[in-house]
Amino acid sequence: MTREQARALYVAGGFPIGVDGRSPTNRCGRPASPKITFVDINGDRRREALFIDISNCYKPDGRWYAVVTQDADGRWRRVIDGLGSIQANGKIVNGWFAFNVTSAGKTRTMTYNGRAYVPAGTAPLPPAGNAAKLPPPTVSNQPQTMAAPVAPNSAQRDAAIFQAAGLKRIRGQWESGCNDPSSGSIYEPGRIDQVKDLNGDGRPEAIVIEGGSLCYGNTGEAFWLVSQQANGSWKLLYNSVGIAEFLTTKGVGGWPDISIGGPGFCFPVVRWNGSAYVQNRFAYEGKPCRRPAP
């Protein structure tokens, strides 16, 4: 994510950048450091951003939430915000997770109506012009998670990839053990994000990703890099919380460096040393950076 993309994300979430040109500000005009969790809540394979900000300026709960989605043109759009706390309730309505929002001791259920989140029971918006029609509303009485997209290649190969990453088949989907349906937290089951030859040896590598706030906090995602061996088996090379970006710089044997993205403006970069991916540097938009002290 570039600096301008990050700026647009914060602004869409309701945190405009202050006069210093760098720091987001909250509804009270004060500097803010909202936690951001990235997770796909509608199954379109574009992750939404959930903002949680804590400040004594938010009366009476001291908390503010917002969810923004990225449209097909790449622009971020806010679909819900408010005082208090927000939690997925396990139901899916119109293809989007429903939320319970709580403020001042009162809880309401909010569902997506085609444009934004509204109180449960509100009719969905009609399609505009020639836009595609919304699917009919569906409400499940049981907690659900979105099924992992079906990969185009053989189920046998995909199973070998997931197993090499350490995921197991649970409830009909591949999980690492970070899904607790009873917690109400947002969760995206493991899926194969891409399969390609990264080091030019003629054998493919695969990237497995899993999303959720229970294990991955405000980053919202983890990835596993597995590689096919000469005998056809798959081997885990690297695993980390964060969003993998393969860079043009390379380590031993032509393996690309990996930038591990997340909230903020300075990311760790790992490099292959011949036997493992190890910490190499911190960088942002290709330039060295220094992470602030915790």
C-alpha atoms as one frame of an Amber mdcrd trajectory, in Angstrom:
protein
   0.000   0.000   0.000   1.489   3.349  -1.047   1.359   6.446   1.127  -1.415
   7.930  -1.007  -3.414   4.704  -0.827  -3.004   4.654   2.952  -4.122   8.281
   3.138  -7.245   7.491   1.106  -7.992   4.538   3.371  -7.763   6.609   6.548
  -9.903   9.385   5.087 -12.569   6.885   4.008 -12.558   5.465   7.532 -13.307
   8.896   8.983  -9.755   9.745  10.045  -8.588  12.700   7.915  -4.882  13.429
   7.799  -3.846  16.347  10.044  -2.006  19.515   9.142   1.351  17.716   9.424
   0.380  15.716   6.348   1.101  12.386   8.064  -0.971  11.762  11.211  -4.653
  10.745  11.067  -7.074  12.609  13.313 -10.288  11.465  14.978 -13.773  12.987
  15.129 -12.615  15.234  17.942  -9.773  16.646  15.859  -7.137  14.882  17.950
  -4.262  12.705  16.658  -5.443   9.109  16.343  -3.895   5.652  15.910  -6.884
   3.462  15.061  -6.351  -0.284  14.850  -7.191  -1.606  11.400  -8.163  -5.210
  10.653  -8.251  -6.307   7.000 -10.648  -9.149   6.219 -13.043 -10.066   3.420
 -16.568  -9.802   4.885 -18.562 -10.299   1.671 -16.684 -13.000  -0.223 -15.608
 -10.834  -3.187 -11.885 -11.489  -2.479 -11.279  -7.795  -1.755 -10.586  -7.225
   1.925 -12.593  -4.665   3.871 -10.936  -2.550   6.570 -12.358  -2.480  10.106
 -11.281   0.570  12.130 -11.374   0.583  15.938 -10.334   3.767  17.733 -10.226
   4.287  21.486 -10.373   7.801  22.950 -12.031   9.538  25.890 -13.582  11.958
  23.413 -16.053   9.261  22.352 -18.894   9.506  24.869 -20.069   7.400  26.600
 -18.186   4.277  25.479 -14.750   5.622  24.655 -14.745   3.693  21.358 -15.464
   4.403  17.698 -15.733   1.888  14.852 -15.937   2.099  11.081 -15.882  -0.383
   8.194 -14.838   0.615   4.682 -14.951  -1.453   1.504 -12.949  -1.158  -1.692
 -15.078  -0.887  -4.816 -14.113  -2.310  -8.206 -12.503   1.021  -9.188 -10.149
   0.786  -6.203 -11.798   3.548  -4.178 -12.554   3.032  -0.485 -16.114   3.620
   0.712 -17.434   3.651   4.276 -20.369   1.297   4.866 -20.873   1.708   8.621
 -19.494   3.720  11.535 -20.561   4.734  14.987 -19.898   5.034  18.697 -19.312
   1.890  20.726 -18.272  -1.593  19.677 -18.965  -3.799  16.646 -18.929  -7.582
  16.333 -19.930 -10.053  13.631 -22.859 -12.153  14.817 -22.269 -15.167  12.548
 -25.172 -14.506  10.166 -24.905 -13.537   6.500 -27.484 -11.228   4.896 -27.354
 -10.221   1.222 -23.923 -11.834   1.000 -22.370  -9.724   3.799 -21.737 -10.570
   7.433 -24.250  -9.011   9.814 -22.972  -7.042  12.804 -24.117  -6.404  16.346
 -23.250  -2.841  17.377 -23.386  -1.817  21.017 -23.355   1.658  22.550 -24.505
   2.926  25.946 -25.548  -0.613  26.858 -27.890  -1.036  23.883 -27.246  -3.508
  21.062 -28.634  -3.346  17.522 -28.213  -5.738  14.601 -27.069  -4.113  11.372
 -27.254  -5.707   7.907 -26.039  -4.613   4.481 -28.721  -3.249   2.132 -26.700
  -3.023  -1.068 -24.948   0.243  -0.265 -24.458   0.519   3.483 -25.308  -1.123
   6.806 -28.790  -0.350   8.152 -30.890  -1.724  11.039 -31.895  -5.352  10.471
 -35.206  -5.743   8.650 -34.694  -2.788   6.319 -35.438  -3.714   2.706 -32.440
  -3.926   0.344 -31.950  -1.124  -2.162 -33.221  -1.782  -5.714 -30.521  -2.051
  -8.407 -29.616   1.247 -10.045 -29.877   1.510 -13.845 -28.279  -1.481 -15.491
 -26.416  -2.560 -12.360 -26.498  -6.231 -11.503 -29.380  -7.259  -9.291 -28.669
  -8.032  -5.691 -29.063 -11.660  -4.653 -32.236 -12.336  -2.667 -31.825 -11.776
   1.079 -30.741 -14.882   2.943 -30.562 -15.110   6.690 -29.137 -18.126   8.470
 -30.152 -18.993  12.002 -26.828 -20.712  12.599 -23.335 -19.168  12.798 -21.565
 -19.380   9.446 -18.246 -18.564   7.837 -17.760 -17.919   4.160 -16.563 -20.969
   2.273 -13.129 -20.798   0.717 -13.202 -20.136  -3.041 -12.784 -23.307  -5.084
  -9.338 -23.414  -6.662  -9.268 -24.170 -10.403  -6.743 -27.017 -10.073  -7.061
 -30.539  -8.705  -8.445 -31.090  -5.234  -5.625 -33.532  -4.533  -2.945 -30.931
  -5.270  -4.735 -28.259  -3.256  -5.092 -30.600  -0.281  -1.351 -31.303  -0.407
  -0.637 -27.560  -0.404  -2.911 -26.878   2.574  -1.469 -29.818   4.507   2.104
 -28.641   3.858   1.088 -25.269   5.290  -0.221 -27.037   8.397  -3.928 -26.364
   7.830  -6.590 -28.982   8.493  -9.992 -29.693   6.964 -12.519 -28.495   9.556
 -16.223 -27.812   9.002 -15.716 -28.295   5.257 -12.972 -25.671   4.962  -9.231
 -25.385   5.552  -8.303 -23.842   8.928  -5.144 -23.320  10.969  -6.944 -23.481
  14.311  -7.623 -19.742  14.532 -11.388 -19.950  14.008 -13.715 -19.970  17.007
 -17.302 -19.643  15.696 -18.568 -18.995  19.220 -16.411 -15.861  19.549 -18.318
 -13.904  16.888 -15.041 -12.659  15.430 -14.694 -12.178  11.677 -12.928 -15.101
  10.024 -11.853 -15.951   6.458 -10.855 -19.615   5.975  -7.620 -20.638   4.324
  -7.439 -20.355   0.562  -4.764 -20.647  -2.103  -4.091 -17.086  -3.230  -1.653
 -17.849  -6.047   0.465 -20.618  -7.537   3.538 -19.693  -9.573   7.240 -20.427
  -9.974   8.991 -17.816  -7.823  12.644 -18.818  -8.281  12.684 -20.054 -11.876
  13.454 -23.703 -11.106  10.455 -24.971 -13.070   8.504 -26.055  -9.976   5.639
 -23.981  -8.564   5.264 -22.295  -5.202   1.904 -21.601  -3.571   0.731 -18.869
  -1.237  -1.948 -19.825   1.297  -3.689 -17.055   3.207  -6.118 -17.015   6.118
  -7.920 -14.007   7.562  -9.366 -13.156  10.954  -9.017 -10.904  13.954  -8.912
 -13.632  16.614  -5.303 -14.631  15.852  -4.102 -11.900  13.527  -5.229  -8.742
  15.342  -5.302  -5.461  13.463  -3.284  -6.950  10.578  -6.134  -9.369   9.902
  -4.231 -11.902   7.781  -1.470 -14.510   7.769   0.245 -16.282   4.884   2.142
 -19.493   4.257   4.656 -19.995   1.424   5.024 -23.617   0.318   7.170 -24.998
  -2.495   6.872 -28.126  -4.615   9.885 -30.435  -4.268  11.587 -32.562  -6.918
   9.609 -35.631  -5.796   6.298 -33.794  -6.193   5.662 -33.231  -2.475   5.131
 -29.767  -0.977   7.289 -28.149   1.727   6.620 -25.150   3.978   9.237 -22.421
   3.481   7.852 -19.492   5.463   4.858 -18.386   7.524   4.026 -15.004   9.035
   1.205 -12.753  10.127   0.866 -10.033   7.489   0.276  -9.529   3.770   2.971
 -10.969   1.493   4.361  -8.837  -1.330   7.073 -10.348  -3.533   9.716  -7.780
  -4.455  12.060  -7.505  -7.435  15.121  -7.761  -5.180  16.332 -11.333  -4.665
  18.199 -13.577  -2.281  20.193 -16.766  -2.843  19.065 -18.870  -5.813  16.872
 -16.163  -7.309  14.247 -16.278  -4.553  12.407 -12.924  -4.312  12.499 -10.871
  -1.141   9.154 -10.737   0.698   7.737  -7.547   2.198   5.348  -8.354   5.057
   2.689  -5.665   4.982   0.151  -4.471   7.505  -0.993  -1.236   9.137   1.574
   1.550   9.200   4.285   2.864   6.901   7.338   0.661   7.575   7.378  -3.076
   6.853   9.830  -5.922   7.508  11.469  -7.537   4.485  12.761 -11.119   4.617
  15.330 -12.689   2.246  16.162 -16.287   1.340  19.665 -17.206   2.610  19.865
 -20.600   0.927  17.991 -22.530   3.567  15.393 -20.172   5.080  13.773 -16.747
   4.809  15.323 -14.442   7.445  14.938 -10.793   8.442  16.880  -8.539   6.059
  15.662  -4.946   6.457  12.720  -2.602   6.951  11.399  -0.696   3.938   8.446
   1.322   2.666   7.764   1.931  -1.022  11.240   0.588  -1.807  13.050   2.927
   0.580  14.730   2.043   3.907  12.771   3.039   6.992  12.998   2.709  10.749
  10.074   1.381  12.755   9.037   3.524  15.726   9.889   2.168  19.154   6.966
   0.215  20.683
